[in-house]
PDB file of C-alpha atoms in Angstrom:
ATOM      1  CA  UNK A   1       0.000   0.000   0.000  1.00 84.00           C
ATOM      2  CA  UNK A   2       1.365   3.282  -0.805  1.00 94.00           C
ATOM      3  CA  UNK A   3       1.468   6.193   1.737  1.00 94.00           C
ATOM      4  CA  UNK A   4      -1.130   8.124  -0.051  1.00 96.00           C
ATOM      5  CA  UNK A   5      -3.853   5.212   0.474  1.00 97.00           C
ATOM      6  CA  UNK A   6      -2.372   4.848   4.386  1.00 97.00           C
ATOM      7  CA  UNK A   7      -2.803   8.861   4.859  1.00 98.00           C
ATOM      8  CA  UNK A   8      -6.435   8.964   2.758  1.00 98.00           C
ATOM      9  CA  UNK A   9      -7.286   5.629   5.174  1.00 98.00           C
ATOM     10  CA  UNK A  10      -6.359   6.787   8.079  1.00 98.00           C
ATOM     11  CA  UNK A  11      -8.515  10.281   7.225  1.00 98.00           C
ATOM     12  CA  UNK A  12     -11.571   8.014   7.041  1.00 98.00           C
ATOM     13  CA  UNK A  13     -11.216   5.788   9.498  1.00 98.00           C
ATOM     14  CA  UNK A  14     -10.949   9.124  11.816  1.00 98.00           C
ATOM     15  CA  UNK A  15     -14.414  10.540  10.066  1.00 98.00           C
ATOM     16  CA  UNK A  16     -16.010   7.249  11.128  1.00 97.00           C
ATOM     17  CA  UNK A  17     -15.076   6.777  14.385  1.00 97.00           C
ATOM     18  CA  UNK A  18     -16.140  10.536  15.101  1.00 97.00           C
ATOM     19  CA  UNK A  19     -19.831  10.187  14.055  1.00 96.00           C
ATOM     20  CA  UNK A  20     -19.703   6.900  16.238  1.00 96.00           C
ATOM     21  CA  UNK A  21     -18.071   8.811  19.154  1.00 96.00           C
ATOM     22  CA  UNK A  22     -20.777  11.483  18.818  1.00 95.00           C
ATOM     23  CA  UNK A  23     -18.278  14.389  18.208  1.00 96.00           C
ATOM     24  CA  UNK A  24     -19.718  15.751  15.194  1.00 97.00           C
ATOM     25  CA  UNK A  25     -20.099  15.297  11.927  1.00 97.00           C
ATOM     26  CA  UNK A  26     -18.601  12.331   9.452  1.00 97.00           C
ATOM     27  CA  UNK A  27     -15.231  14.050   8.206  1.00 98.00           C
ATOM     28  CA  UNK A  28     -12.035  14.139   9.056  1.00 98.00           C
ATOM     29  CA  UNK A  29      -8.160  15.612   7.968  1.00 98.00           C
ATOM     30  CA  UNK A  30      -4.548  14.883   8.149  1.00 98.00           C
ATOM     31  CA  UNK A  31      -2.055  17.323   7.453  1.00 98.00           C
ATOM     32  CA  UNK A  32       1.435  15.400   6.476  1.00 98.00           C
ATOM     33  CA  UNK A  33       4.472  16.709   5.517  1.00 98.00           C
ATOM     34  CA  UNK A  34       7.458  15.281   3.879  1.00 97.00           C
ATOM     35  CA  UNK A  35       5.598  11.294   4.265  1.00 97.00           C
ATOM     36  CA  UNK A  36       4.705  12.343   8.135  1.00 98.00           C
ATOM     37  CA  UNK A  37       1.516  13.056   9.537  1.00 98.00           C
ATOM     38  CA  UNK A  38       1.707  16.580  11.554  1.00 98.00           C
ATOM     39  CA  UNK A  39      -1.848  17.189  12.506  1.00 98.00           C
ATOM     40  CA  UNK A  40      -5.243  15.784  12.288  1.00 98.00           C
ATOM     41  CA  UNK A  41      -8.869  17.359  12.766  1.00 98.00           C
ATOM     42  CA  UNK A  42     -12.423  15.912  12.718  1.00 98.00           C
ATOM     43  CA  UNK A  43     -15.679  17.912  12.583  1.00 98.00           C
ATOM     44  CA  UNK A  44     -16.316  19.183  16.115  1.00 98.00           C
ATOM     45  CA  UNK A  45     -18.945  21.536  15.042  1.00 98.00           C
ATOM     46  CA  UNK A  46     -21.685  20.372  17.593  1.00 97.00           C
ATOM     47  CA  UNK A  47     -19.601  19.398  20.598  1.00 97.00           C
ATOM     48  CA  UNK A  48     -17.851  22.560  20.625  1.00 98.00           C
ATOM     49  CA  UNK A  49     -20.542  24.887  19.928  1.00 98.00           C
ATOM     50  CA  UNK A  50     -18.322  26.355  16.728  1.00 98.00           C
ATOM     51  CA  UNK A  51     -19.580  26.713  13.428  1.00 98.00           C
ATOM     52  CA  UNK A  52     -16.023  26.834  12.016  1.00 98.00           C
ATOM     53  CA  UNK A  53     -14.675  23.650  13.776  1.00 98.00           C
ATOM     54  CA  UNK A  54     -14.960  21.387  10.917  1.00 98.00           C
ATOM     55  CA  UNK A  55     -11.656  18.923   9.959  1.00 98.00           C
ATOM     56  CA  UNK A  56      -9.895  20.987   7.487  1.00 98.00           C
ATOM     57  CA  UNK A  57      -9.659  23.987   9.777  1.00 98.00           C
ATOM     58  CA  UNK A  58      -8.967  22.020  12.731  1.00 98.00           C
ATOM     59  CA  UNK A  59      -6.037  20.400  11.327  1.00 98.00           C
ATOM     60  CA  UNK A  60      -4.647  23.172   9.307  1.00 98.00           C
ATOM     61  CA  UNK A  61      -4.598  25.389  12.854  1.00 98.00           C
ATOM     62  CA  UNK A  62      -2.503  22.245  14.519  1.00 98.00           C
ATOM     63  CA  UNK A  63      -0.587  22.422  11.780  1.00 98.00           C
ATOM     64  CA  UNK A  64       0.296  25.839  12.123  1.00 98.00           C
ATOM     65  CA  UNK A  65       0.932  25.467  15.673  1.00 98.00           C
ATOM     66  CA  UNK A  66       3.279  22.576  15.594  1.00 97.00           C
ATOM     67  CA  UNK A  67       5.041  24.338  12.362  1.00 98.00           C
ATOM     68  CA  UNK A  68       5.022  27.791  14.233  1.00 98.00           C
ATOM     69  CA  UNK A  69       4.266  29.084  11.063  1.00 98.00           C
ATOM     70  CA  UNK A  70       0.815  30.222   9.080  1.00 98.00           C
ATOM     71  CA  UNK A  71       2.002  28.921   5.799  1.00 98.00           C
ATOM     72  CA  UNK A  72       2.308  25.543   5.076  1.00 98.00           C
ATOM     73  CA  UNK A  73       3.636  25.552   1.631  1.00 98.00           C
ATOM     74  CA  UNK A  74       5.075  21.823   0.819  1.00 98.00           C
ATOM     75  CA  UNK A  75       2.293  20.086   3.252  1.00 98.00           C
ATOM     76  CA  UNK A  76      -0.386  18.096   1.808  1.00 98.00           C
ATOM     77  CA  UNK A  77      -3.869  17.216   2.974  1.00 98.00           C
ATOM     78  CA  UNK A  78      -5.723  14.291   3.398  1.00 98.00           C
ATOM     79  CA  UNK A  79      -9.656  14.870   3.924  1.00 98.00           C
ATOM     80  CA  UNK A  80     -12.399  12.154   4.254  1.00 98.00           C
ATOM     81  CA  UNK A  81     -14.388  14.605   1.594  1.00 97.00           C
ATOM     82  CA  UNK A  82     -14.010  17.267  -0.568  1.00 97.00           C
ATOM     83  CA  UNK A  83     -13.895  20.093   1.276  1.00 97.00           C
ATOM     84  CA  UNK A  84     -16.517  22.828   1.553  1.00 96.00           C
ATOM     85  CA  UNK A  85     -16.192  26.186   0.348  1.00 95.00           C
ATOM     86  CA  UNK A  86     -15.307  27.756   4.006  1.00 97.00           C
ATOM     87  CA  UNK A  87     -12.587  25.187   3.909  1.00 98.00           C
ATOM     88  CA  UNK A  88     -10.906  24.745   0.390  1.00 97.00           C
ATOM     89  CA  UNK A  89     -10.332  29.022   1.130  1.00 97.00           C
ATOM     90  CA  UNK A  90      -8.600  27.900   4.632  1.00 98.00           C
ATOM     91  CA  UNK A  91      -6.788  25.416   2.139  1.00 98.00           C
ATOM     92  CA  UNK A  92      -5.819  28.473   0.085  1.00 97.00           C
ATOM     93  CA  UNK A  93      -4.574  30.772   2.433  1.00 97.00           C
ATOM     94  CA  UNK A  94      -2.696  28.115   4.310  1.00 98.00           C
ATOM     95  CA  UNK A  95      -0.966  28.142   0.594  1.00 98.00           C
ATOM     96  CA  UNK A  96      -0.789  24.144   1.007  1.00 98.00           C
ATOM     97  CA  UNK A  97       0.187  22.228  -2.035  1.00 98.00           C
ATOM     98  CA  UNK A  98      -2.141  19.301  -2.657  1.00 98.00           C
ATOM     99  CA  UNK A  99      -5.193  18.232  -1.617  1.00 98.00           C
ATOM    100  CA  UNK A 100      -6.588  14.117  -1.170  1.00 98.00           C
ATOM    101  CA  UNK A 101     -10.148  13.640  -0.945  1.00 98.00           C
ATOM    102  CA  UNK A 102     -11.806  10.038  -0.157  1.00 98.00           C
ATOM    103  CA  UNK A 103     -15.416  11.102  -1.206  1.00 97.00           C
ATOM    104  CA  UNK A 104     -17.116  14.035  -3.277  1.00 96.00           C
ATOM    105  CA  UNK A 105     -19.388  16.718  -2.394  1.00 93.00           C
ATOM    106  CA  UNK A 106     -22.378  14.846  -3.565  1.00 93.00           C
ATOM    107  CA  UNK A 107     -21.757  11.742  -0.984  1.00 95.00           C
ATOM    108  CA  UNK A 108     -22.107  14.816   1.615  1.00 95.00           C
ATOM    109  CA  UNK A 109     -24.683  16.452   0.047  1.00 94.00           C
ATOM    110  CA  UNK A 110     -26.710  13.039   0.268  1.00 94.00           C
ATOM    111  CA  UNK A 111     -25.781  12.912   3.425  1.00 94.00           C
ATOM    112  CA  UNK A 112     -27.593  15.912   4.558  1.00 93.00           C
ATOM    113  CA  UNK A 113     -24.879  18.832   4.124  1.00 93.00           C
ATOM    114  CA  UNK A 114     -24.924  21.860   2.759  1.00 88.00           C
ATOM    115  CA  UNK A 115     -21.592  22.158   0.987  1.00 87.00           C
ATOM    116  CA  UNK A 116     -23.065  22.025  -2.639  1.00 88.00           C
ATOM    117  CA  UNK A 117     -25.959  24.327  -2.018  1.00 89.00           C
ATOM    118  CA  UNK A 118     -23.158  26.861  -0.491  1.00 92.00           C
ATOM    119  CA  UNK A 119     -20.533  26.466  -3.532  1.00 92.00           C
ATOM    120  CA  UNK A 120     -23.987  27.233  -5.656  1.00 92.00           C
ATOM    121  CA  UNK A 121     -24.718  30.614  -3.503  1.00 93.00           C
ATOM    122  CA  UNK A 122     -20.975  31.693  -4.681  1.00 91.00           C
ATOM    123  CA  UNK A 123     -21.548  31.254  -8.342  1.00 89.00           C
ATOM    124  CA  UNK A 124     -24.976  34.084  -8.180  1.00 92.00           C
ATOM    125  CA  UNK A 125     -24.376  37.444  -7.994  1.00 91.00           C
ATOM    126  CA  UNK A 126     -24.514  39.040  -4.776  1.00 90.00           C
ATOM    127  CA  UNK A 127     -28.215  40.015  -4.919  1.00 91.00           C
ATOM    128  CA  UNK A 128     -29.230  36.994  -5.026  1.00 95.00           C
ATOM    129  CA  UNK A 129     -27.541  35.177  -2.699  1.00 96.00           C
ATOM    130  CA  UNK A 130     -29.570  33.764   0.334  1.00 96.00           C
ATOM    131  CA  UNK A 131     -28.107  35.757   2.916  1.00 97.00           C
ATOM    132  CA  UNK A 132     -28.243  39.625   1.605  1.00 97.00           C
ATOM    133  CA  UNK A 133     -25.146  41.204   1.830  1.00 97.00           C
ATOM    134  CA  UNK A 134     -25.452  45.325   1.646  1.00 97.00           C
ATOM    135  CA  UNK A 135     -22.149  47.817   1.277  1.00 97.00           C
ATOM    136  CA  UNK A 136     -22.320  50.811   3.757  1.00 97.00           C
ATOM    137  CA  UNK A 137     -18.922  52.364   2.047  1.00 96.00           C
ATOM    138  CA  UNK A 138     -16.922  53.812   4.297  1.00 95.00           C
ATOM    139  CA  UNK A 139     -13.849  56.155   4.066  1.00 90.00           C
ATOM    140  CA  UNK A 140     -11.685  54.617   6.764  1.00 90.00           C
ATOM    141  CA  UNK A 141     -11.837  50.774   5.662  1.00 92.00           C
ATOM    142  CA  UNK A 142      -9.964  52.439   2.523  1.00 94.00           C
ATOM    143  CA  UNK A 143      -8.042  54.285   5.057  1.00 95.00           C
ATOM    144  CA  UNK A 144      -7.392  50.284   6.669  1.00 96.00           C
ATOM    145  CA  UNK A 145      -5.508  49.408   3.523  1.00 96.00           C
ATOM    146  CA  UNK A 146      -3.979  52.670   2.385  1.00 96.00           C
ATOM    147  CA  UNK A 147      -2.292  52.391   5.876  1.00 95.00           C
ATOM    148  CA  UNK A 148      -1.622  48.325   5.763  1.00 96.00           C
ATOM    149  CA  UNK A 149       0.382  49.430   2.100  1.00 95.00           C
ATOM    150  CA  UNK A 150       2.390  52.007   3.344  1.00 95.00           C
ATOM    151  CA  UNK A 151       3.649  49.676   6.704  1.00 95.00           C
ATOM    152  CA  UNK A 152       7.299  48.987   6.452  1.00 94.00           C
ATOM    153  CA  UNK A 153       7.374  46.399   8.990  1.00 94.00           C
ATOM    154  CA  UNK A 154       4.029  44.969   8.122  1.00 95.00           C
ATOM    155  CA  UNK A 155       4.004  40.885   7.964  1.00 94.00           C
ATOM    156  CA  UNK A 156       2.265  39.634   4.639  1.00 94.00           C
ATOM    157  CA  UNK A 157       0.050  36.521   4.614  1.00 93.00           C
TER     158      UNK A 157
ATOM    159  CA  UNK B   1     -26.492  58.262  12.713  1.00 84.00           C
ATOM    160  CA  UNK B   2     -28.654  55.000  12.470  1.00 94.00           C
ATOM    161  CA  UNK B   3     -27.610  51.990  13.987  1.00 94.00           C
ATOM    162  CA  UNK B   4     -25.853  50.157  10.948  1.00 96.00           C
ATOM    163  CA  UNK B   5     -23.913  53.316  10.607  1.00 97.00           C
ATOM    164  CA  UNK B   6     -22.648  52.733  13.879  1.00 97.00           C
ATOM    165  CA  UNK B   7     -21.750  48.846  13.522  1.00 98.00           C
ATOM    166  CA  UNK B   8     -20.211  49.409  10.403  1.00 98.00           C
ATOM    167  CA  UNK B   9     -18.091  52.618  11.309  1.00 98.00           C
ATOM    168  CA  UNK B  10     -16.855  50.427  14.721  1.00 98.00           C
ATOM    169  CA  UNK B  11     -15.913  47.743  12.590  1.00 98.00           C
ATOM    170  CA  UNK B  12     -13.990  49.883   9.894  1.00 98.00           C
ATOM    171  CA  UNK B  13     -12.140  51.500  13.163  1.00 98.00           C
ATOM    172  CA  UNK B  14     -11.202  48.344  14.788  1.00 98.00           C
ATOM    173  CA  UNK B  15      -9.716  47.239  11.371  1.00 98.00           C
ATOM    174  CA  UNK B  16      -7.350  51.021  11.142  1.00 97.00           C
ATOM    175  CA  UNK B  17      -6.602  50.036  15.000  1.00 97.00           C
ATOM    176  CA  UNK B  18      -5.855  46.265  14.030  1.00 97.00           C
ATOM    177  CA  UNK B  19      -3.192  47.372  11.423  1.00 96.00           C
ATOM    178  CA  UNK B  20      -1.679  50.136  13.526  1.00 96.00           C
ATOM    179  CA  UNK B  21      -0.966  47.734  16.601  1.00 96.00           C
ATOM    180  CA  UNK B  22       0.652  44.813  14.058  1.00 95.00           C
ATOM    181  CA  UNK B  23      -1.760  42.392  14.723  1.00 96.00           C
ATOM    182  CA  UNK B  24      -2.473  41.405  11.231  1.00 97.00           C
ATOM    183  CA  UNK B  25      -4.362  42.758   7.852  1.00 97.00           C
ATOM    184  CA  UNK B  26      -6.374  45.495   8.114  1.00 97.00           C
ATOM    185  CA  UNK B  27     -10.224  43.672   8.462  1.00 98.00           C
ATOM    186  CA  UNK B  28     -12.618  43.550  11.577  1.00 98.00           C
ATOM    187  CA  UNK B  29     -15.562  42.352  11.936  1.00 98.00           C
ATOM    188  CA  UNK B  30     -18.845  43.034  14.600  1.00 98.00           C
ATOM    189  CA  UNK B  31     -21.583  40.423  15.522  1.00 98.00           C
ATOM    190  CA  UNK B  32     -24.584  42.010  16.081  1.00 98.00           C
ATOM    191  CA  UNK B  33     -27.737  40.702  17.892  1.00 98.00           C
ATOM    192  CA  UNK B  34     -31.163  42.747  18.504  1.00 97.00           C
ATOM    193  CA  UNK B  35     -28.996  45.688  18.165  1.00 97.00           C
ATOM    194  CA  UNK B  36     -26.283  44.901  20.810  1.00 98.00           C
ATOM    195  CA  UNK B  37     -22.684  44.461  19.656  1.00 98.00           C
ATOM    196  CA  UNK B  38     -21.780  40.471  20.911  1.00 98.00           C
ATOM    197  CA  UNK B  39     -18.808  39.647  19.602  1.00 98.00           C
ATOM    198  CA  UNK B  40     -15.736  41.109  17.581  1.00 98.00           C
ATOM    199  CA  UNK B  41     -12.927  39.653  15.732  1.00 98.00           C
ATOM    200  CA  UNK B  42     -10.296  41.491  14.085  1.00 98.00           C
ATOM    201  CA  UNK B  43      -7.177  40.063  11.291  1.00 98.00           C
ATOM    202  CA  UNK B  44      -4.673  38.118  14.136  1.00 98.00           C
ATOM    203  CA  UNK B  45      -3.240  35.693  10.861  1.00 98.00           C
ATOM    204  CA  UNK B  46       0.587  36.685  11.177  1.00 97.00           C
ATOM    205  CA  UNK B  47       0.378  36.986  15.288  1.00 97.00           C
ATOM    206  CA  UNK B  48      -1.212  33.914  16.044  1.00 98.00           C
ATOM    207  CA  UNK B  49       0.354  32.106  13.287  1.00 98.00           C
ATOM    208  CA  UNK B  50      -2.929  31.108  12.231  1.00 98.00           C
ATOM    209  CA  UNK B  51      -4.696  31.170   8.321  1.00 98.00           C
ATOM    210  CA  UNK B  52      -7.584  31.194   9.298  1.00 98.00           C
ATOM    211  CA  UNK B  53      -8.151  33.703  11.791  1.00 98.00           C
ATOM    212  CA  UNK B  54      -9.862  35.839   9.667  1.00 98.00           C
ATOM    213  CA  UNK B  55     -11.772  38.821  11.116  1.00 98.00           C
ATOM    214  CA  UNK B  56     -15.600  37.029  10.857  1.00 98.00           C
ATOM    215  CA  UNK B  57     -13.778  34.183  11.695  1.00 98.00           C
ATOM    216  CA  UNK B  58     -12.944  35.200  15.263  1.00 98.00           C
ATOM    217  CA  UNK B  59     -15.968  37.669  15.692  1.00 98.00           C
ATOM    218  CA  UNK B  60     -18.432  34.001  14.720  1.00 98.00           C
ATOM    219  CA  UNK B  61     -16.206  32.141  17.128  1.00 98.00           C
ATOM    220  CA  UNK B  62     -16.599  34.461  19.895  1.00 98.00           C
ATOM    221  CA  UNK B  63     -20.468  34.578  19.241  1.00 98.00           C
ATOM    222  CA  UNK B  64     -20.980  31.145  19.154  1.00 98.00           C
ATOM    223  CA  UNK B  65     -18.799  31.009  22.760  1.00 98.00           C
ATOM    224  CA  UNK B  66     -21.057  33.731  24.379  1.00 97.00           C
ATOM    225  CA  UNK B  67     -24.544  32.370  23.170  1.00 98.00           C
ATOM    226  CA  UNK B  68     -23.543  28.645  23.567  1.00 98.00           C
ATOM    227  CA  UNK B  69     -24.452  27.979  20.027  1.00 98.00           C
ATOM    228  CA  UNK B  70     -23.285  27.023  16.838  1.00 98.00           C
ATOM    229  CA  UNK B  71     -26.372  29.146  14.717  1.00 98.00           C
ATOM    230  CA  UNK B  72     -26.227  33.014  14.807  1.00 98.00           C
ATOM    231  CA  UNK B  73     -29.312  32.281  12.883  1.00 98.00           C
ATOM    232  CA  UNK B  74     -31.124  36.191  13.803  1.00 98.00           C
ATOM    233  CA  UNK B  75     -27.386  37.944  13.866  1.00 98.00           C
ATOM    234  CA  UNK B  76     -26.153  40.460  11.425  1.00 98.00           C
ATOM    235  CA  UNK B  77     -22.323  40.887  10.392  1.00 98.00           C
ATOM    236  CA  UNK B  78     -20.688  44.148  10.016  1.00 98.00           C
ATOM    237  CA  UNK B  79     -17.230  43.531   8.289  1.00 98.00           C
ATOM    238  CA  UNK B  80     -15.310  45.977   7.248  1.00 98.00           C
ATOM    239  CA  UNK B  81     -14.860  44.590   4.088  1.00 97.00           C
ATOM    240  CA  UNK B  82     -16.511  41.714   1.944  1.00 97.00           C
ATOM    241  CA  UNK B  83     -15.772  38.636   3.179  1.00 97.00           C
ATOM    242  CA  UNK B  84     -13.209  36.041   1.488  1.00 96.00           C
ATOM    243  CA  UNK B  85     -14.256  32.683   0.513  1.00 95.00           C
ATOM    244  CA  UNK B  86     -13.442  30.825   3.907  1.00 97.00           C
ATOM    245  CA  UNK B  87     -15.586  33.495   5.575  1.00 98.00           C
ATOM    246  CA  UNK B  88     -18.308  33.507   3.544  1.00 97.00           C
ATOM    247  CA  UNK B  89     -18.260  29.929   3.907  1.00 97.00           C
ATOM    248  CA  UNK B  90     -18.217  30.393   7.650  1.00 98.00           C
ATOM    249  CA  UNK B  91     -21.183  33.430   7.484  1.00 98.00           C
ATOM    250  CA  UNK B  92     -23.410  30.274   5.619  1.00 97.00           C
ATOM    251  CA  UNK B  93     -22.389  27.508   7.988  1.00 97.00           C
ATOM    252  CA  UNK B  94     -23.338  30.214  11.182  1.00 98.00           C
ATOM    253  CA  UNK B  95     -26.482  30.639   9.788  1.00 98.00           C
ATOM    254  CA  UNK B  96     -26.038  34.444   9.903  1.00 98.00           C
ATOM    255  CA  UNK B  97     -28.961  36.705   8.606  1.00 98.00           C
ATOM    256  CA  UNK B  98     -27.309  39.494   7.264  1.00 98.00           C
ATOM    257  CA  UNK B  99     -23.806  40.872   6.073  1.00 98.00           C
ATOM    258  CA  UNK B 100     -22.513  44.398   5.875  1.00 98.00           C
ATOM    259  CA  UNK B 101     -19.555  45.659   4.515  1.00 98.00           C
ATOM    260  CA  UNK B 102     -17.721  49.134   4.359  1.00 98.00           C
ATOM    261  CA  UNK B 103     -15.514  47.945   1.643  1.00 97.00           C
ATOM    262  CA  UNK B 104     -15.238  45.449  -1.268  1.00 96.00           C
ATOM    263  CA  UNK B 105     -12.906  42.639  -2.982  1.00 93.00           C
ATOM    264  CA  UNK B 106     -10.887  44.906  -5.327  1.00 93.00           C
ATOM    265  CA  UNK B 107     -10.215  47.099  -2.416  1.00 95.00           C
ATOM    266  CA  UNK B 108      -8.505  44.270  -0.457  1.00 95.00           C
ATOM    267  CA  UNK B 109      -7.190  42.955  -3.729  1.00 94.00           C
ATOM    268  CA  UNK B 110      -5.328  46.936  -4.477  1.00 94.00           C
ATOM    269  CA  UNK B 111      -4.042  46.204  -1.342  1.00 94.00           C
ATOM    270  CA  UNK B 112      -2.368  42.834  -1.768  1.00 93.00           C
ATOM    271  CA  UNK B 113      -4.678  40.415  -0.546  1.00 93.00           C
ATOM    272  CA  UNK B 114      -6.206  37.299  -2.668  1.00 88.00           C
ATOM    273  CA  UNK B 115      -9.772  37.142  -1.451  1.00 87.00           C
ATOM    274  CA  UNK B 116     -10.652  37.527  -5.232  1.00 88.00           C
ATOM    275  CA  UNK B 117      -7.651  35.066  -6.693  1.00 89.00           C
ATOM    276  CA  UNK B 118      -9.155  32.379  -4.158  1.00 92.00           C
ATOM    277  CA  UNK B 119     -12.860  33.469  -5.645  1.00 91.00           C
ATOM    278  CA  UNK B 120     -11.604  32.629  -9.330  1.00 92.00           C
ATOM    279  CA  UNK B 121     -10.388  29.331  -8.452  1.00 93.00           C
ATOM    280  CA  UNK B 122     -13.743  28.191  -7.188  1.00 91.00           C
ATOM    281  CA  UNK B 123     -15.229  29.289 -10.336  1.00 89.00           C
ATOM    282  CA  UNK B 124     -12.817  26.690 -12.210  1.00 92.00           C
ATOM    283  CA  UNK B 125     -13.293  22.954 -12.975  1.00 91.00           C
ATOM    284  CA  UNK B 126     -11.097  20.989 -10.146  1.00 90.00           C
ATOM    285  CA  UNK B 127      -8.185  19.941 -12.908  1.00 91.00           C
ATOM    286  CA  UNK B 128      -7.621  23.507 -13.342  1.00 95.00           C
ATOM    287  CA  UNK B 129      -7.111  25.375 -10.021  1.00 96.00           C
ATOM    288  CA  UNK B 130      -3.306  26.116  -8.652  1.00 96.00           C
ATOM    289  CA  UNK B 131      -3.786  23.132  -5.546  1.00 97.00           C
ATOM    290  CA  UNK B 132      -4.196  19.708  -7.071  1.00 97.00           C
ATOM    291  CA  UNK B 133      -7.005  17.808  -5.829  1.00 97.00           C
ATOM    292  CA  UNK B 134      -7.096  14.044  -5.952  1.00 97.00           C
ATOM    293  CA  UNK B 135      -9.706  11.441  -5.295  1.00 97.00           C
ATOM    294  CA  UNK B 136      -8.471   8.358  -3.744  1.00 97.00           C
ATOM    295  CA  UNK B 137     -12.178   6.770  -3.433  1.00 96.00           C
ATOM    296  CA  UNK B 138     -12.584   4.695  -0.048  1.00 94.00           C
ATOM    297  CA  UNK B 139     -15.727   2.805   0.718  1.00 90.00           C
ATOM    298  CA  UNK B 140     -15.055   3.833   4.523  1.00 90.00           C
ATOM    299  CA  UNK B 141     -16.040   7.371   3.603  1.00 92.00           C
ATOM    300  CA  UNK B 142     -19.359   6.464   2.391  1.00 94.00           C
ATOM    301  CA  UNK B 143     -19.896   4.256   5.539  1.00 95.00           C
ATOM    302  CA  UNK B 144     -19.012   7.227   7.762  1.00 95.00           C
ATOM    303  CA  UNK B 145     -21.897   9.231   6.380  1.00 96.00           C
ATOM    304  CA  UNK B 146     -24.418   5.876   6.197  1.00 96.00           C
ATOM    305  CA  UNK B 147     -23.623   5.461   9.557  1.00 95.00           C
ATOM    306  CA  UNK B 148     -24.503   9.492  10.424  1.00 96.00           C
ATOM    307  CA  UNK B 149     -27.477   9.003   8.352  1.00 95.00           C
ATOM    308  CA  UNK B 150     -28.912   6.035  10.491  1.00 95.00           C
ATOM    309  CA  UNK B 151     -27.577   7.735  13.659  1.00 95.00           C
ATOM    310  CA  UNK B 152     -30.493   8.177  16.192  1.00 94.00           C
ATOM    311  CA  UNK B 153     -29.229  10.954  18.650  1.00 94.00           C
ATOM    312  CA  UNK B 154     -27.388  12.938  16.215  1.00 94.00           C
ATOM    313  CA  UNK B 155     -27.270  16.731  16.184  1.00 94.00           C
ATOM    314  CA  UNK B 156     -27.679  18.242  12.791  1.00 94.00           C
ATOM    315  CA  UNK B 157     -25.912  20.887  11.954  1.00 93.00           C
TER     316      UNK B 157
END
């Protein structure tokens, strides 16, 4: 067996054992890096009270705090499904450089989650999105980023 | 000044603060419930060493803590700029009913920031984004959500 079907195994075996533990939903992440497994999450959305708690983010947070760092550039992630929109942008701005997925969106979507219909509410424009978003401009957000430009000793991200 | 004018003006000033005292980019964002400010979360990515703690990321965290709940279902948002994919994500998954913003994604993107690169890549067919994604199909993944399906005491989410 190669390591890529003992990492993508091990992911599921984690997302099963959490639904039977009663932690949350049924997914669950590795993060490895150079053939070694350096974090792992599973969804702890409804034991924890947090809406953001799901695998991906989970793990990608150990990550960071094993690694001391917020980018993990040259780690690679192993996820029981494909991961929803909130967390393929974590993936993103964690700037990590492959992603392993054991089942699709539609398996979840079957399953009762909302990752499809919230992929779908990115693709409309933003009037007709489900949740109404409104812009109440304001001179000092520009002011924000004039002042985050012109930082010498700013750290980017 | 109405209320929203309020929110959304604290919100752009946390984010001017958040960038003067080198905590991270310069975004906040407000939780608001029946017009009381519960929670705010401001840009701590480079000094927590952690992607994903996005403004709304942190303000929905800290809302979820103080209510003992993982559905804001009833609270508005006030960002101080539109929300990247991850957050978005996160605004859906909280169940929030409304988002404001003081600025939008080609402001943050002027300034350096990707929210609209990672927006473009959700737009594209898998085989085409920057981060490979591969799927090693495992039969264990599908059991993990039969077995949530047929799970009794489970808490939807």
């Amino acid at each position: 067996m190669t390591n890529q079907q003992l990492f993508i195994r091990k992911a599921t075996k984690l997302s099963l054992e959490n639904v039977q533990a009663g932690k949350g939903g049924p997914f669950a992440a590795l993060i490895v890096k150079d053939n070694n497994i350096i974090a792992a999450g599973t969804n702890l959305v409804t034991s924890t009270n947090d809406p953001t708690a799901h695998a991906e983010i989970g793990a990608i947070r150990e990550a960071c705090r094993t690694l001391g760092t917020f980018n993990l550039d040259g780690c690679e992630i192993y996820a029981s499904c494909e991961p929803c929109p909130m967390c393929l942008g974590a993936i993103y701005w964690a700037r990590l450089s492959r992603i392993y997925i054991a089942s699709i969106m539609k398996d979840a979507a079957e399953a009762g989650f909302d990752d499809a219909l919230i992929y779908s509410e990115f693709t409309k424009q933003i009037g007709e999105r489900k949740i109404p978003m409104t812009l109440l401009p304001q001179n000092e957000a520009l002011l924000a980023f004039k002042e985050w430009k012109e930082k010498k000793d700013k750290i980017k991200y």
